[in-house]
Short mmCIF file of C-alpha atoms in Angstrom, two decimals:
data_model
loop_
_atom_site.label_atom_id
_atom_site.label_comp_id
_atom_site.label_asym_id
_atom_site.label_seq_id
_atom_site.Cartn_x
_atom_site.Cartn_y
_atom_site.Cartn_z
CA UNK F 14 75.98 94.02 103.96
CA UNK F 15 75.46 94.44 100.21
CA UNK F 16 75.45 91.90 97.63
CA UNK F 17 79.04 92.82 96.61
CA UNK F 18 80.34 92.63 99.95
CA UNK F 19 78.82 89.36 100.87
CA UNK F 20 80.31 87.59 97.76
CA UNK F 21 83.79 89.44 98.27
CA UNK F 22 84.08 88.34 102.08
CA UNK F 23 83.04 84.85 100.85
CA UNK F 24 85.78 84.83 98.17
CA UNK F 25 87.98 86.19 100.69
CA UNK F 26 87.54 83.78 102.90
CA UNK F 27 87.93 80.86 100.18
CA UNK F 28 91.07 83.05 99.27
CA UNK F 29 92.71 83.01 102.85
CA UNK F 30 92.03 79.38 103.25
CA UNK F 31 93.91 78.69 99.82
CA UNK F 32 96.44 80.77 101.01
CA UNK F 33 96.75 78.78 104.14
CA UNK F 34 96.57 75.54 102.43
CA UNK F 35 99.56 76.54 100.07
CA UNK F 36 101.37 77.89 102.89
CA UNK F 37 101.01 74.73 105.02
CA UNK F 38 101.97 72.75 102.15
CA UNK F 39 104.96 74.70 101.42
CA UNK F 40 106.19 74.77 104.97
CA UNK F 41 105.52 70.89 105.27
CA UNK F 42 107.36 70.59 102.40
CA UNK F 43 110.23 72.85 103.81
CA UNK F 44 110.37 70.80 106.97
CA UNK F 45 110.34 67.71 105.28
CA UNK F 46 113.18 68.42 102.83
CA UNK F 47 115.24 69.97 106.13
CA UNK F 48 114.39 66.58 107.90
CA UNK F 49 115.65 64.83 105.17
CA UNK F 50 118.83 66.62 104.71
CA UNK F 51 119.55 66.22 108.54
CA UNK F 52 118.78 62.58 108.44
CA UNK F 53 121.14 62.00 105.55
CA UNK F 54 123.85 64.02 107.22
CA UNK F 55 123.78 62.29 110.26
CA UNK F 56 123.64 58.78 108.58
CA UNK F 57 126.76 60.19 106.47
CA UNK F 58 128.09 61.03 109.92
CA UNK F 59 127.91 57.75 111.03
CA UNK F 60 129.24 56.21 108.04
CA UNK F 61 132.31 58.25 108.08
CA UNK F 62 132.74 57.59 111.55
CA UNK F 63 132.67 53.91 111.06
CA UNK F 64 135.25 54.26 108.23
CA UNK F 65 137.52 56.42 110.41
CA UNK F 66 137.68 53.77 113.34
CA UNK F 67 137.82 50.69 110.87
CA UNK F 68 140.89 52.61 109.00
CA UNK F 69 142.45 53.20 112.22
CA UNK F 70 141.96 50.00 113.77
CA UNK F 71 143.56 48.71 110.38
CA UNK F 72 146.43 50.73 110.60
CA UNK F 73 147.51 49.85 113.98
CA UNK F 74 147.62 46.15 113.16
CA UNK F 75 150.76 47.14 111.34
CA UNK F 76 152.41 48.08 114.82
CA UNK F 77 152.46 44.65 116.22
CA UNK F 78 153.82 43.52 113.12
CA UNK F 79 156.72 46.14 113.20
CA UNK F 80 157.27 45.05 116.64
CA UNK F 81 156.92 41.16 116.74
CA UNK F 82 158.00 40.37 112.98
CA UNK F 83 160.15 43.01 112.29
CA UNK F 84 158.09 44.01 109.08
CA UNK F 85 160.25 46.71 107.14
CA UNK F 86 157.07 48.17 105.42
CA UNK F 87 154.70 48.49 108.44
CA UNK F 88 155.60 52.07 108.94
CA UNK F 89 154.69 53.13 105.62
CA UNK F 90 151.29 50.56 105.69
CA UNK F 91 150.54 52.30 108.89
CA UNK F 92 150.57 55.81 107.10
CA UNK F 93 148.89 54.67 103.97
CA UNK F 94 146.02 53.44 105.72
CA UNK F 95 145.91 56.61 107.87
CA UNK F 96 145.55 58.94 104.94
CA UNK F 97 141.91 57.88 104.13
CA UNK F 98 140.94 58.01 107.75
CA UNK F 99 142.11 61.65 107.60
CA UNK F 100 140.01 62.58 104.70
CA UNK F 101 136.82 60.74 106.24
CA UNK F 102 137.68 62.40 109.61
CA UNK F 103 137.70 65.89 108.17
CA UNK F 104 134.45 65.42 106.14
CA UNK F 105 132.57 63.92 109.28
CA UNK F 106 133.63 66.97 110.99
CA UNK F 107 132.33 69.32 108.39
CA UNK F 108 129.04 67.91 109.01
CA UNK F 109 128.66 68.97 112.48
CA UNK F 110 125.77 71.24 112.97
CA UNK F 111 125.46 71.92 116.52
CA UNK F 112 127.49 72.64 119.41
CA UNK F 113 127.29 69.37 120.88
CA UNK F 114 128.50 67.89 117.49
CA UNK F 115 131.54 70.09 117.47
CA UNK F 116 132.27 69.02 120.83
CA UNK F 117 132.10 65.58 119.80
CA UNK F 118 134.26 65.92 117.11
CA UNK F 119 136.61 67.86 119.19
CA UNK F 120 136.66 64.68 121.72
CA UNK F 121 137.07 62.18 118.88
CA UNK F 122 140.17 64.17 117.42
CA UNK F 123 141.82 64.57 120.94
CA UNK F 124 141.61 61.01 121.49
CA UNK F 125 142.68 60.19 117.64
CA UNK F 126 145.49 62.38 117.67
CA UNK F 127 146.94 60.69 121.21
CA UNK F 128 146.25 57.29 119.79
CA UNK F 129 148.53 58.30 116.41
CA UNK F 130 151.28 60.33 118.40
CA UNK F 131 151.95 57.00 120.73
CA UNK F 132 151.93 54.66 117.71
CA UNK F 133 154.08 57.22 115.75
CA UNK F 134 156.42 56.91 118.96
CA UNK F 135 156.20 53.29 118.96
CA UNK F 136 157.40 53.01 115.64
CA UNK F 137 160.55 55.39 116.10
CA UNK F 138 161.58 53.33 119.05
CA UNK F 139 161.36 49.97 116.74
CA UNK F 140 163.26 51.95 114.14
CA UNK F 141 166.09 52.52 116.93
CA UNK F 142 166.17 49.10 117.84
CA UNK F 143 164.18 49.49 121.28
CA UNK F 144 161.73 46.98 120.76
CA UNK F 145 160.95 46.52 124.36
CA UNK F 146 160.07 49.90 125.25
CA UNK F 147 158.28 49.83 121.74
CA UNK F 148 155.86 46.95 122.99
CA UNK F 149 155.68 48.49 126.28
CA UNK F 150 153.90 51.58 124.77
CA UNK F 151 151.59 49.05 122.55
CA UNK F 152 150.95 46.98 125.70
CA UNK F 153 150.51 49.81 128.47
CA UNK F 154 149.62 52.82 126.75
CA UNK F 155 147.76 52.16 123.24
CA UNK F 156 146.22 48.80 124.31
CA UNK F 157 145.15 49.81 127.63
CA UNK F 158 144.28 53.77 127.37
CA UNK F 159 144.63 55.32 123.98
CA UNK F 160 142.23 52.38 122.30
CA UNK F 161 139.75 52.22 125.16
CA UNK F 162 139.76 56.17 124.87
CA UNK F 163 138.96 55.85 121.14
CA UNK F 164 136.80 53.22 121.26
CA UNK F 165 134.43 55.26 123.84
CA UNK F 166 134.26 58.51 122.26
CA UNK F 167 133.62 56.95 118.78
CA UNK F 168 130.83 54.76 120.27
CA UNK F 169 129.38 57.51 121.87
CA UNK F 170 129.38 59.89 118.80
CA UNK F 171 127.54 57.02 116.83
CA UNK F 172 125.21 56.74 119.50
CA UNK F 173 124.62 60.47 119.57
CA UNK F 174 124.01 60.16 115.58
CA UNK F 175 121.30 57.59 116.37
CA UNK F 176 119.58 59.22 118.94
CA UNK F 177 119.57 62.55 116.70
CA UNK F 178 118.20 60.44 114.03
CA UNK F 179 115.21 59.55 116.27
CA UNK F 180 114.57 63.37 117.11
CA UNK F 181 114.66 64.39 113.50
CA UNK F 182 112.14 61.33 112.69
CA UNK F 183 109.88 62.25 115.67
CA UNK F 184 109.91 66.00 114.35
CA UNK F 185 109.28 64.36 110.89
CA UNK F 186 106.36 62.71 112.17
CA UNK F 187 105.13 65.69 113.97
CA UNK F 188 105.24 67.88 111.39
CA UNK F 189 103.34 65.37 109.07
CA UNK F 190 100.74 65.24 111.64
CA UNK F 191 100.45 68.95 111.88
CA UNK F 192 100.36 69.55 108.22
CA UNK F 193 97.57 66.68 107.98
CA UNK F 194 95.93 68.25 110.58
CA UNK F 195 95.74 72.15 109.46
CA UNK F 196 95.34 70.65 105.74
CA UNK F 197 91.89 68.59 107.44
CA UNK F 198 90.99 72.00 109.19
CA UNK F 199 91.30 74.02 105.63
CA UNK F 200 89.46 71.30 103.64
CA UNK F 201 86.67 71.34 106.03
CA UNK F 202 86.35 75.33 106.02
CA UNK F 203 86.69 75.28 101.98
CA UNK F 204 84.14 72.74 101.56
CA UNK F 205 81.77 74.73 104.15
CA UNK F 206 82.35 77.95 102.65
CA UNK F 207 81.60 76.23 99.37
CA UNK F 208 78.35 74.81 100.56
CA UNK F 209 77.44 77.90 102.56
CA UNK F 210 78.00 79.88 99.12
CA UNK F 211 76.15 77.54 97.07
CA UNK F 212 73.17 77.98 99.60
CA UNK F 213 73.56 81.87 99.34
CA UNK F 214 73.52 81.81 95.68
CA UNK F 215 70.20 79.52 95.54
CA UNK F 216 68.74 81.43 98.31
CA UNK F 217 69.90 84.65 98.28
CA UNK F 218 70.89 85.29 94.54
CA UNK F 219 69.14 82.88 92.27
CA UNK F 220 65.82 82.76 93.87
CA UNK F 221 65.13 86.67 93.96
CA UNK F 222 66.50 86.72 90.43
CA UNK F 223 64.06 84.50 89.45
CA UNK F 224 61.37 86.66 91.09
CA UNK F 225 62.40 89.32 89.04
CA UNK F 226 62.42 87.67 85.93
CA UNK F 227 58.83 86.50 86.65
CA UNK F 228 57.95 90.09 87.25
CA UNK F 229 59.79 90.90 84.00
CA UNK F 230 57.85 88.53 82.20
CA UNK F 231 54.33 89.85 83.63
CA UNK F 232 55.34 93.28 82.65
CA UNK F 233 55.85 92.60 79.36
CA UNK F 234 52.50 91.04 79.41
CA UNK F 235 51.32 94.58 80.32
CA UNK F 236 50.85 93.72 83.90
CA UNK F 237 52.09 96.26 85.80
CA UNK F 238 50.49 95.35 89.09
CA UNK F 239 53.50 92.99 90.32
CA UNK F 240 55.78 94.08 92.88
CA UNK F 241 58.69 93.32 94.35
CA UNK F 242 60.19 93.07 98.03
CA UNK F 243 61.99 95.96 98.89
CA UNK F 244 63.33 94.97 102.63
CA UNK F 245 67.06 94.10 101.26
CA UNK F 246 69.75 96.30 101.77
CA UNK F 247 72.02 95.06 99.17
CA UNK F 248 71.89 95.36 94.97
CA UNK F 249 69.27 93.51 94.40
CA UNK F 250 66.92 95.49 96.84
CA UNK F 251 68.13 98.56 94.85
CA UNK F 252 67.09 96.58 91.64
CA UNK F 253 63.56 95.83 93.35
CA UNK F 254 62.90 99.63 94.22
CA UNK F 255 63.95 100.48 90.53
CA UNK F 256 61.45 97.96 89.42
CA UNK F 257 58.93 98.96 91.61
CA UNK F 258 59.24 102.83 90.64
CA UNK F 259 59.39 101.54 86.93
CA UNK F 260 56.18 99.91 87.36
CA UNK F 261 54.37 102.41 89.09
CA UNK F 262 55.53 104.90 86.53
CA UNK F 263 54.26 102.45 83.57
CA UNK F 264 50.77 102.01 85.76
CA UNK F 265 50.62 105.98 85.59
CA UNK F 266 51.43 106.01 81.96
CA UNK F 267 48.99 103.57 80.89
CA UNK F 268 46.30 105.54 83.14
CA UNK F 269 47.35 108.59 81.61
CA UNK F 270 47.18 106.77 78.28
CA UNK F 271 44.18 105.23 78.65
CA UNK F 272 41.68 105.37 81.80
CA UNK F 273 42.68 108.79 82.41
CA UNK F 274 41.64 110.02 78.64
CA UNK F 275 37.89 108.54 79.35
CA UNK F 276 36.04 109.28 82.25
CA UNK F 277 33.82 106.74 84.24
CA UNK F 278 30.40 106.32 82.75
CA UNK F 279 31.15 107.10 79.48
CA UNK F 280 27.62 106.63 77.76
CA UNK F 281 27.56 104.79 74.04
CA UNK F 282 24.26 104.33 72.60
CA UNK F 283 22.57 105.13 76.02
CA UNK F 284 24.77 102.49 77.48
CA UNK F 285 27.52 102.82 80.21
CA UNK F 286 30.89 101.77 78.06
CA UNK F 287 32.50 100.64 81.45
CA UNK F 288 34.22 97.91 79.19
CA UNK F 289 36.40 100.50 77.84
CA UNK F 290 38.35 100.85 81.64
CA UNK F 291 39.59 97.44 80.26
CA UNK F 292 40.90 97.84 77.45
CA UNK F 293 45.00 98.42 76.72
CA UNK F 294 46.36 101.68 76.32
CA UNK F 295 46.82 101.48 72.45
CA UNK F 296 43.42 100.45 71.90
CA UNK F 297 41.81 103.15 73.93
CA UNK F 298 43.57 105.77 72.85
CA UNK F 299 42.91 104.90 68.81
CA UNK F 300 39.24 104.18 69.72
CA UNK F 301 38.90 107.48 71.70
CA UNK F 302 40.80 109.32 68.68
CA UNK F 303 38.54 107.98 66.27
CA UNK F 304 35.57 108.89 68.05
CA UNK F 305 36.60 112.31 68.52
CA UNK F 306 37.45 113.12 65.19
CA UNK F 307 33.75 111.44 64.13
CA UNK F 308 32.38 113.83 66.84
CA UNK F 309 34.20 117.02 65.44
CA UNK F 310 32.98 116.06 62.01
CA UNK F 311 29.48 115.94 62.70
CA UNK F 312 29.70 119.05 64.59
CA UNK F 313 31.14 120.87 61.71
CA UNK F 314 28.44 119.82 59.45
CA UNK F 315 25.80 120.27 61.81
CA UNK F 316 22.92 122.88 60.78
CA UNK F 317 24.84 123.54 57.81
CA UNK F 318 27.76 124.59 59.23
CA UNK F 319 29.90 124.91 56.13
CA UNK F 320 29.51 128.46 54.99
CA UNK F 321 26.78 129.16 57.63
CA UNK F 322 27.80 132.25 59.63
CA UNK F 323 24.79 132.04 61.80
CA UNK F 324 26.04 129.17 63.80
CA UNK F 325 25.98 129.68 68.10
CA UNK F 326 28.99 131.12 69.21
CA UNK F 327 28.92 128.15 72.04
CA UNK F 328 28.86 125.79 69.29
CA UNK F 329 31.95 127.18 67.95
CA UNK F 330 33.70 127.56 71.49
CA UNK F 331 32.91 123.62 71.99
CA UNK F 332 34.35 122.84 68.87
CA UNK F 333 37.72 124.90 69.52
CA UNK F 334 37.86 122.94 72.85
CA UNK F 335 37.24 119.59 71.20
CA UNK F 336 39.86 120.52 68.73
CA UNK F 337 42.12 121.32 71.25
CA UNK F 338 41.24 118.19 72.89
CA UNK F 339 41.98 116.38 69.71
CA UNK F 340 45.32 117.75 69.06
CA UNK F 341 46.32 116.44 72.87
CA UNK F 342 45.06 112.96 72.31
CA UNK F 343 46.71 112.66 68.81
CA UNK F 344 49.83 113.43 70.55
CA UNK F 345 49.55 111.15 73.02
CA UNK F 346 48.86 108.52 70.61
CA UNK F 347 51.78 109.42 68.85
CA UNK F 348 53.84 109.03 72.30
CA UNK F 349 51.81 105.87 73.07
CA UNK F 350 52.72 103.88 76.37
CA UNK F 351 54.59 101.80 76.94
CA UNK F 352 57.15 104.02 75.12
CA UNK F 353 59.09 102.64 72.76
CA UNK F 354 62.43 104.50 72.63
CA UNK F 355 64.41 104.77 69.32
CA UNK F 356 67.58 105.77 70.96
CA UNK F 357 70.32 107.04 68.84
CA UNK F 358 73.25 109.15 68.71
CA UNK F 359 71.97 112.63 68.60
CA UNK F 360 73.77 116.29 68.24
CA UNK F 361 72.31 118.15 71.30
CA UNK F 362 73.76 121.16 70.00
CA UNK F 363 71.38 120.84 66.47
CA UNK F 364 68.70 119.55 68.57
CA UNK F 365 68.78 123.02 70.63
CA UNK F 366 69.06 125.15 67.57
CA UNK F 367 66.16 123.19 65.62
CA UNK F 368 63.83 123.77 68.89
CA UNK F 369 64.59 127.78 68.87
CA UNK F 370 63.98 127.53 65.11
CA UNK F 371 60.83 125.86 65.62
CA UNK F 372 59.52 128.95 67.90
CA UNK F 373 61.47 131.72 66.08
CA UNK F 374 58.30 133.35 64.72
CA UNK F 375 56.54 133.36 67.98
CA UNK F 376 59.59 134.60 69.73
CA UNK F 377 60.11 137.48 67.55
CA UNK F 378 56.51 138.53 67.47
CA UNK F 379 56.30 138.71 71.07
CA UNK F 380 59.73 140.19 71.62
CA UNK F 381 61.14 137.33 74.06
CA UNK F 382 64.79 137.48 74.65
CA UNK F 383 66.41 134.14 74.46
CA UNK F 384 69.59 133.22 76.07
CA UNK F 385 71.25 130.08 74.95
CA UNK F 386 74.36 128.74 76.68
CA UNK F 387 75.67 125.46 75.55
CA UNK F 388 78.80 123.89 77.58
CA UNK F 389 81.89 123.25 75.45
CA UNK F 390 81.98 119.59 76.33
CA UNK F 391 78.18 119.21 74.96
CA UNK F 392 78.27 117.36 71.80
CA UNK F 393 76.27 114.04 71.12
CA UNK F 394 74.18 111.95 73.57
CA UNK F 395 72.16 108.56 72.78
CA UNK F 396 68.58 109.59 72.89
CA UNK F 397 65.18 109.78 71.12
CA UNK F 398 65.83 112.48 69.22
CA UNK F 399 61.69 113.19 68.30
CA UNK F 400 60.70 112.50 71.95
CA UNK F 401 63.07 114.49 73.48
CA UNK F 402 62.60 117.29 70.82
CA UNK F 403 58.72 116.97 72.04
CA UNK F 404 59.71 117.33 75.79
CA UNK F 405 61.85 120.58 75.41
CA UNK F 406 58.89 122.05 73.49
CA UNK F 407 56.33 121.43 75.86
CA UNK F 408 58.78 123.60 78.29
CA UNK F 409 59.49 126.10 75.91
CA UNK F 410 55.31 126.61 75.16
CA UNK F 411 54.92 126.35 79.04
CA UNK F 412 57.51 129.12 79.46
CA UNK F 413 55.85 131.18 76.79
CA UNK F 414 52.64 130.94 78.44
CA UNK F 415 54.13 131.96 81.71
CA UNK F 416 55.43 135.19 79.95
CA UNK F 417 53.41 138.21 79.23
CA UNK F 418 52.01 139.04 76.05
CA UNK F 419 55.24 141.14 75.36
CA UNK F 420 58.70 140.65 76.35
CA UNK F 421 60.16 138.55 78.87
CA UNK F 422 63.23 136.17 78.99
CA UNK F 423 63.88 132.27 78.13
CA UNK F 424 67.06 130.76 79.04
CA UNK F 425 68.16 127.46 77.78
CA UNK F 426 71.11 126.09 79.11
CA UNK F 427 73.03 122.42 78.77
CA UNK F 428 76.13 121.21 80.23
CA UNK F 429 77.58 117.63 81.92
CA UNK F 430 77.46 117.39 85.56
CA UNK F 431 80.49 117.44 87.60
CA UNK F 432 80.65 113.45 87.59
CA UNK F 433 80.52 113.44 83.89
CA UNK F 434 77.83 110.71 84.08
CA UNK F 435 74.59 112.70 82.95
CA UNK F 436 73.70 115.39 80.52
CA UNK F 437 71.76 118.33 82.05
CA UNK F 438 69.62 120.44 80.11
CA UNK F 439 68.02 123.53 81.92
CA UNK F 440 64.90 125.79 80.87
CA UNK F 441 63.97 128.83 82.94
CA UNK F 442 61.95 131.82 82.48
CA UNK F 443 60.88 134.87 84.42
CA UNK F 444 57.57 134.72 84.07
CA UNK F 445 54.83 134.63 86.95
CA UNK F 446 55.64 131.25 88.15
CA UNK F 447 53.70 128.65 90.25
CA UNK F 448 52.91 128.13 94.31
CA UNK F 449 55.60 125.27 95.32
CA UNK F 450 53.25 122.61 96.63
CA UNK F 451 51.30 122.99 93.40
CA UNK F 452 54.68 122.02 91.51
CA UNK F 453 54.16 118.10 91.95
CA UNK F 454 50.32 118.32 90.73
CA UNK F 455 51.11 119.63 87.57
CA UNK F 456 52.31 115.88 86.84
CA UNK F 457 49.00 114.34 87.30
CA UNK F 458 46.27 114.51 85.30
CA UNK F 459 43.83 116.24 87.58
CA UNK F 460 40.63 117.59 86.89
CA UNK F 461 39.88 121.01 87.16
CA UNK F 462 36.94 123.00 88.02
CA UNK F 463 35.19 123.27 85.03
CA UNK F 464 35.60 119.72 84.30
CA UNK F 465 38.93 119.98 82.07
CA UNK F 466 41.79 118.05 82.33
CA UNK F 467 45.17 119.72 82.85
CA UNK F 468 48.76 118.88 82.81
CA UNK F 469 49.04 116.01 80.41
CA UNK F 470 52.02 117.61 78.55
CA UNK F 471 54.30 117.67 81.61
CA UNK F 472 53.02 114.24 82.59
CA UNK F 473 54.11 112.93 79.30
CA UNK F 474 57.15 115.03 79.43
CA UNK F 475 58.33 113.67 82.71
CA UNK F 476 57.12 110.05 81.66
CA UNK F 477 59.47 110.29 78.20
CA UNK F 478 62.72 111.59 80.46
CA UNK F 479 62.05 109.09 82.96
CA UNK F 480 61.76 106.45 80.44
CA UNK F 481 65.49 107.76 79.55
CA UNK F 482 66.54 106.79 82.95
CA UNK F 483 66.46 110.50 83.84
CA UNK F 484 64.64 112.94 86.11
CA UNK F 485 62.54 115.91 85.50
CA UNK F 486 62.67 118.38 88.08
CA UNK F 487 61.01 121.80 88.34
CA UNK F 488 61.73 124.82 90.99
CA UNK F 489 59.35 127.91 90.93
CA UNK F 490 57.95 130.35 92.98
CA UNK F 491 55.40 133.22 92.05
CA UNK F 492 56.56 136.12 90.64
CA UNK F 493 60.03 134.99 90.35
CA UNK F 494 59.87 132.66 87.23
CA UNK F 495 60.26 128.71 86.74
CA UNK F 496 62.96 126.64 86.65
CA UNK F 497 63.13 123.33 84.92
CA UNK F 498 66.08 120.84 84.79
CA UNK F 499 66.58 117.36 82.86
CA UNK F 500 69.07 115.01 83.67
CA UNK F 501 69.60 112.56 81.25
CA UNK F 502 72.08 109.25 81.71
CA UNK F 503 75.33 109.63 79.12
CA UNK F 504 75.21 106.43 77.03
CA UNK F 505 78.02 104.99 75.02
#
């Protein structure tokens, strides 16, 4: 699993726990609010029912006054006391939530209606002068039956509300305990993930980054022997592998620029100068260049060479070879390692036209055909213009060397890859080509049979391209020509 997936997995777990915590909190709040609403409703139902009972009993006290004391206002007072009871009864009935509560409402209402009807009948008999019958209804029907029934159903309703409140309180307690348990689990999980994340960052991220920092410090001190572990399969493993490739390339360039230019066993004043092998590449190059110039100057003045036409032909050839070697070392010095790229926004079209103008006289003299194909989307790129121009010049020189003395064709093409992430520059010729197994050897400064070193130009070219973060590849077959592609990353 790569670094991104590990971090995404960890943070996804934290996000899920946070969502779970938030969900449980919202659920607990909703349950608590619902429980509070139901409790308030049952408390209010009990209070309203008690108010109905009180108003009803207070109203029925007027019936004995009407029968025994002959109170003329008893009927009006009876009806006046029942009005608030009716209003409370209606509100109590509206608060019924369950079927059992609605059934209780109906039972209480039936008992209440029967009680009211018998009381009104007694008041009617009193108004008709039939006090004995009214008293009989009060004593036998109202007191012995209606009041007892009304008292029973109202007490049952009050007890039921009390029991429901206990159930709701227990449910609220269970909800609170469940929420506490879930929140405790979520808190434990969050703390565990945070500790795991901290441990992972400390051991699996920060430690490798510190190792990379130390390796980069060593590289800054020109120590290219440091290597990082490549066993990881995540982004840090990719960084380690890229760093190792960079160190190998830097070590190779250091060798090309320094030690590869000086064979072992160089004798200076009769003593083997092995200390050269331990000098920095820039110092080695400059010392070698100064020594070569001194030797060429001495040879040119040897035996009065100035104006001496009898100088030996072999010495002329040796001086010519030293001149070529001096030019090669000068070019290496100009592109001293480690390479310091001066990246700038460069017009690639202008660079290619300038490249062709550089070889215009030789192309015309040898009648070489040139095919130039620049894609419309190619315009500017961030590169080191002088070094890239030297790379392309080296490729064109190699292409010209592969062509016959007269004729032949060279192709130059540049385009943007399909992913729009790389600039592709291609150089091709229809010359003699080389065998495929020998392609890799052209990038190494190997010793030929006559003791001369070859391949330094292509080695430098590949180093420059790789220093840009790109790749240089060669495809060739004997008699079929050579195709070289440079891939450079597009930068803003």
